[in-house]
PDB file of C-alpha atoms in Angstrom:
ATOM      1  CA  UNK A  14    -219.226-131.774 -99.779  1.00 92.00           C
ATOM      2  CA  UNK A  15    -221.151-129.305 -98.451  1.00 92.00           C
ATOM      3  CA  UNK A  16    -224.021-128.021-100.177  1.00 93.00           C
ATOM      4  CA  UNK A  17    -226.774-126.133 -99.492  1.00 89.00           C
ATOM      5  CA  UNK A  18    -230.290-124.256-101.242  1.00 90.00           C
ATOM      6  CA  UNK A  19    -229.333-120.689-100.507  1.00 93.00           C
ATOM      7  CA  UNK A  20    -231.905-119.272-102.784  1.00 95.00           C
ATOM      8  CA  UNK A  21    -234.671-120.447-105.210  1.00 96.00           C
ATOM      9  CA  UNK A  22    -236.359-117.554-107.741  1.00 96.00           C
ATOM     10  CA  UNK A  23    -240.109-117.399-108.656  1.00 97.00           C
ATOM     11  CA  UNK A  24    -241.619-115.019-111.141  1.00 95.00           C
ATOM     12  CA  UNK A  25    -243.381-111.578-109.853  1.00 95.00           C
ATOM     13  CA  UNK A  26    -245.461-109.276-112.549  1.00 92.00           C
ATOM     14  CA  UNK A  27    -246.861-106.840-109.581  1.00 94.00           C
ATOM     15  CA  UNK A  28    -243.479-106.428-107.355  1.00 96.00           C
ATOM     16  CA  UNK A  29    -245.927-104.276-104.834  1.00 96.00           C
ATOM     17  CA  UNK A  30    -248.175-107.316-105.076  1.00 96.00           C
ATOM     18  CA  UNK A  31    -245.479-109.736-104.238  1.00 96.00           C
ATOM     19  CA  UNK A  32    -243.929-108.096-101.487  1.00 96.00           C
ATOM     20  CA  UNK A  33    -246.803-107.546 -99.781  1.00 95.00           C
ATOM     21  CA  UNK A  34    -247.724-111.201-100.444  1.00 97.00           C
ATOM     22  CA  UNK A  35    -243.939-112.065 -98.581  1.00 97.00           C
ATOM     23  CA  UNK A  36    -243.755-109.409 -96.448  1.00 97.00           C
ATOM     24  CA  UNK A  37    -247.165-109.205 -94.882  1.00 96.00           C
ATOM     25  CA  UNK A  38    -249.133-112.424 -95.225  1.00 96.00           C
ATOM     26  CA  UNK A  39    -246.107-114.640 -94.715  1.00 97.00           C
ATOM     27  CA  UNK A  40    -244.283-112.185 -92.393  1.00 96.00           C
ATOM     28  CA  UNK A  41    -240.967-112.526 -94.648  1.00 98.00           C
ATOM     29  CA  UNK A  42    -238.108-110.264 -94.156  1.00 98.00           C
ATOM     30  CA  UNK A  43    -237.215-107.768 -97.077  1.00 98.00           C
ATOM     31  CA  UNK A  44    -233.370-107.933 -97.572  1.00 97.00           C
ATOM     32  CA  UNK A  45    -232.774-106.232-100.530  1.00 97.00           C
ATOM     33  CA  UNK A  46    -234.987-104.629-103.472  1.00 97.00           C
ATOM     34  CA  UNK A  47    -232.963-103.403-106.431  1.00 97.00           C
ATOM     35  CA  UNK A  48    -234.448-102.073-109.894  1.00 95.00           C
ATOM     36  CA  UNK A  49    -237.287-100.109-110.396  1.00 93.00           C
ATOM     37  CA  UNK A  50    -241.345-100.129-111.981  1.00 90.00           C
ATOM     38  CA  UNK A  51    -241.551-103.603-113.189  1.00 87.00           C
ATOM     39  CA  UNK A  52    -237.868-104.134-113.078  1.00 93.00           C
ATOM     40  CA  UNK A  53    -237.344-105.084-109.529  1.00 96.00           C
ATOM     41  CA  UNK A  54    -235.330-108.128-107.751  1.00 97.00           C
ATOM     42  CA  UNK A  55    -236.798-108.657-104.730  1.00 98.00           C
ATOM     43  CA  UNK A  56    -235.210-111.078-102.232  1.00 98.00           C
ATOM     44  CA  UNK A  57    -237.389-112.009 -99.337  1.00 98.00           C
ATOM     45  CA  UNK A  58    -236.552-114.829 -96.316  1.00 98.00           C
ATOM     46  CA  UNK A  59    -237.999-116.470 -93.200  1.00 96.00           C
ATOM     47  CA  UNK A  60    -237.124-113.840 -90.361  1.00 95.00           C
ATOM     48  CA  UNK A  61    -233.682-115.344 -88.453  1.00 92.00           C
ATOM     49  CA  UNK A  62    -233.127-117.584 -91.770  1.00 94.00           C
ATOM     50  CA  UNK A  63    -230.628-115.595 -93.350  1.00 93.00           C
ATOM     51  CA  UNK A  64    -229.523-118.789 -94.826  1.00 94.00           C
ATOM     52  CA  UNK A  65    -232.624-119.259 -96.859  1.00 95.00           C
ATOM     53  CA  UNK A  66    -234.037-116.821 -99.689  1.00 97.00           C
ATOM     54  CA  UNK A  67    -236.678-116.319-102.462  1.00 98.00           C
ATOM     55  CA  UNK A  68    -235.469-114.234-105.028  1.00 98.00           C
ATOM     56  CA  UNK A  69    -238.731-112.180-106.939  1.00 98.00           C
ATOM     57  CA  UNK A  70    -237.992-111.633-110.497  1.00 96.00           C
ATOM     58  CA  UNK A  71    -239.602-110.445-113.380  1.00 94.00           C
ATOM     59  CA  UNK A  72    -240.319-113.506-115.702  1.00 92.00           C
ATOM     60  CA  UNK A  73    -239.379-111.541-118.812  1.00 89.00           C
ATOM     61  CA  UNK A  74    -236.280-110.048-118.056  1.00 86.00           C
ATOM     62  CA  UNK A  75    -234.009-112.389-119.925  1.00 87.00           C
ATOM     63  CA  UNK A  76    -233.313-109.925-123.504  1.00 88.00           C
ATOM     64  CA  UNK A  77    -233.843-113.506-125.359  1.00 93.00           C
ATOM     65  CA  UNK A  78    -236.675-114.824-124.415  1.00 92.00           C
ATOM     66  CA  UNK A  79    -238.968-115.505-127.357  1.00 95.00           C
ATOM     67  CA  UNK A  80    -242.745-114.098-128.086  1.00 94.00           C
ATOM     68  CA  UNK A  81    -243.611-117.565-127.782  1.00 96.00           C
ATOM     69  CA  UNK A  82    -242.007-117.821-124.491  1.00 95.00           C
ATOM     70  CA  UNK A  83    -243.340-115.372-123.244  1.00 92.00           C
ATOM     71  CA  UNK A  84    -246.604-116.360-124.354  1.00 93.00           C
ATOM     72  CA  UNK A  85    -246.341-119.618-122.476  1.00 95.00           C
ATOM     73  CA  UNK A  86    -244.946-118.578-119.313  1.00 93.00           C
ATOM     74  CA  UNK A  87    -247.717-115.785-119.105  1.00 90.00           C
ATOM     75  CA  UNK A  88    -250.668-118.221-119.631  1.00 93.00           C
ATOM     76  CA  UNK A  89    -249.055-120.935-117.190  1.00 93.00           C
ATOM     77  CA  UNK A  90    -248.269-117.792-114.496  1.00 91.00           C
ATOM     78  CA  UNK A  91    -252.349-117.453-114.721  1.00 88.00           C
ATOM     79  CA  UNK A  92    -253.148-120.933-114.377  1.00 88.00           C
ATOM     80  CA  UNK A  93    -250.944-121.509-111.088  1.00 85.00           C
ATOM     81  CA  UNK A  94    -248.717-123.886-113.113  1.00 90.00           C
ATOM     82  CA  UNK A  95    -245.302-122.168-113.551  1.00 93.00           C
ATOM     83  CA  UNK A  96    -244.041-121.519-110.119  1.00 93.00           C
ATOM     84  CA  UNK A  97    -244.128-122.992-106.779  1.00 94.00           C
ATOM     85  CA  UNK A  98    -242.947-123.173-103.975  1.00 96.00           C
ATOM     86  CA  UNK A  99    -243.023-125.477-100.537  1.00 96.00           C
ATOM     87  CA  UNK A 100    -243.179-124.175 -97.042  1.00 97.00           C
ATOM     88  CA  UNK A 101    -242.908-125.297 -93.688  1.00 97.00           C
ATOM     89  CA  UNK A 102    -244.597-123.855 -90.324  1.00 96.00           C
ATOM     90  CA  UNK A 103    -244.743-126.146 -86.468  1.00 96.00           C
ATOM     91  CA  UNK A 104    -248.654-124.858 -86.637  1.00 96.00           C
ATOM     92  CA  UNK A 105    -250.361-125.344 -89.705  1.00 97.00           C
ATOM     93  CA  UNK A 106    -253.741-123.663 -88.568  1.00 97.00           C
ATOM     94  CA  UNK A 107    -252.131-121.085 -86.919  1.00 97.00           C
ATOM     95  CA  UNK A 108    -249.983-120.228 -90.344  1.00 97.00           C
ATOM     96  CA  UNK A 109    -253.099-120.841 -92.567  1.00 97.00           C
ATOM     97  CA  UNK A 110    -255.610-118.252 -90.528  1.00 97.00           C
ATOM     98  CA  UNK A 111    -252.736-115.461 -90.375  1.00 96.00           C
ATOM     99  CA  UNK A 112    -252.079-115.604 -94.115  1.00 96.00           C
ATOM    100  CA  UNK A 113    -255.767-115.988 -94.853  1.00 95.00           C
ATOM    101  CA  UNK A 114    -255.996-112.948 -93.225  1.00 94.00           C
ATOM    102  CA  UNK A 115    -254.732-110.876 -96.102  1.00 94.00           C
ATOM    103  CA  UNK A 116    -256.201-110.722 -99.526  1.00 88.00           C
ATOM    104  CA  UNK A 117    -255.084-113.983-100.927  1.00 93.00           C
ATOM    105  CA  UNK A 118    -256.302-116.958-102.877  1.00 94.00           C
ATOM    106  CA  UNK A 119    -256.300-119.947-100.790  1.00 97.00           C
ATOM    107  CA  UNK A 120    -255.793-123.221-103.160  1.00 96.00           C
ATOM    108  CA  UNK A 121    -256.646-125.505-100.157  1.00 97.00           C
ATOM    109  CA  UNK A 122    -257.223-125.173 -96.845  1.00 98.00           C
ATOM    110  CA  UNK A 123    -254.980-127.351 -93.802  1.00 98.00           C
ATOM    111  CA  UNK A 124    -255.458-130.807 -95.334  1.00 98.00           C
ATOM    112  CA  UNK A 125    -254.550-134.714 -93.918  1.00 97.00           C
ATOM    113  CA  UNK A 126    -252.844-135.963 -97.085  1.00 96.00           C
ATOM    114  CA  UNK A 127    -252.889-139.782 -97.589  1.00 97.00           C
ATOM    115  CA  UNK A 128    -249.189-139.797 -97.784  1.00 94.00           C
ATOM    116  CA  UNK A 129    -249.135-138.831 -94.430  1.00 94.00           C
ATOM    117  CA  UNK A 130    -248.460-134.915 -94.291  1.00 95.00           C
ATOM    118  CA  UNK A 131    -250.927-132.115 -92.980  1.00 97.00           C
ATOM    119  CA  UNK A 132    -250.804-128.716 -95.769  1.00 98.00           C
ATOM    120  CA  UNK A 133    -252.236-126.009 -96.810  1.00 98.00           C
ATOM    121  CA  UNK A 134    -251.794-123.909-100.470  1.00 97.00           C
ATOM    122  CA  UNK A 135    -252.555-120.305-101.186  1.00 96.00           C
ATOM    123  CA  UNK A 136    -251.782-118.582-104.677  1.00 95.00           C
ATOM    124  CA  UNK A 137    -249.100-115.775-104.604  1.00 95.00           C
ATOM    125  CA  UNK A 138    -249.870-112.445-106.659  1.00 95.00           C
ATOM    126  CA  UNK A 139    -248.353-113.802-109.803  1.00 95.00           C
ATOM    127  CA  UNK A 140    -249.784-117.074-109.433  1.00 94.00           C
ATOM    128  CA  UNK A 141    -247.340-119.414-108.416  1.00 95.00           C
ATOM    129  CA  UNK A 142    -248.439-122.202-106.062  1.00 95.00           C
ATOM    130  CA  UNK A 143    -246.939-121.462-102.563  1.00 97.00           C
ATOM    131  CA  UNK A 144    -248.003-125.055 -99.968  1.00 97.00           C
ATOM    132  CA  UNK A 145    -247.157-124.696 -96.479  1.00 98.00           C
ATOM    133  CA  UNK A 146    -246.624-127.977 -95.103  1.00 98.00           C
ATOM    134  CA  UNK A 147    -246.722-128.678 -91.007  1.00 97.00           C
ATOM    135  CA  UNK A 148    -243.405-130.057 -89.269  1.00 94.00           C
ATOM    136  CA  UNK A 149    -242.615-130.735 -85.877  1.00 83.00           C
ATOM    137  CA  UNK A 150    -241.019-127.526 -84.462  1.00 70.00           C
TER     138      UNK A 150
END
């Protein structure tokens, strides 16, 4: 068996906002945008990683989601706690001083965890938690 993570989805409720997040800050490639206002499916990857893609959605597409649902995903979206996501750059403080300079929130700056790993966390436009973690290159 041969599986592999083709593409994960996080939630966008500024698509603008989220691309530019993608596209500029983490220099992600744009390969396809379909919908329109609100309504858009953005999927974004790492530049020659065609294997490998984050799919922008709007949270509240789904016709049965609840009031209360949406309720709850809207208040964890603004508290960082609904979607995340984990990275991975060879240069941590190289990665961490080109996306800091764009207008993000940065979480954490490049940090020696106890557990042995070197990251970094900035919040995307709609809040979800995005951690860049360093790897040997």
């Amino acid at each position: 068996m041969n599986i592999t993570i083709h593409t994960t989805v996080l939630p966008h409720i500024d698509p603008e906002a989220s691309l530019a997040f993608y596209r500029d800050a983490l220099d992600f490639e744009v390969r396809s945008d379909v919908g329109q206002g609100e309504m858009r499916w953005i999927t974004v990857g790492p530049k020659n990683q065609p294997e490998t893609c984050i799919l922008l959605a709007p949270p509240f597409a789904d016709p049965g989601i609840t009031d209360d649902e949406k309720r709850v995903v809207t208040e964890m979206m603004a508290k960082g706690t609904y979607g995340w996501i984990m990275l991975a750059a060879p240069n941590l403080d190289e990665t961490f001083e080109r996306v800091q300079g764009h207008d993000v929130e940065v979480v954490q700056e490049p940090t020696d965890q106890p557990y042995g790993t070197r990251d970094c966390a900035f919040r995307d436009p709609a809040g979800n938690m995005v951690r860049i973690q360093e790897v040997a290159g």
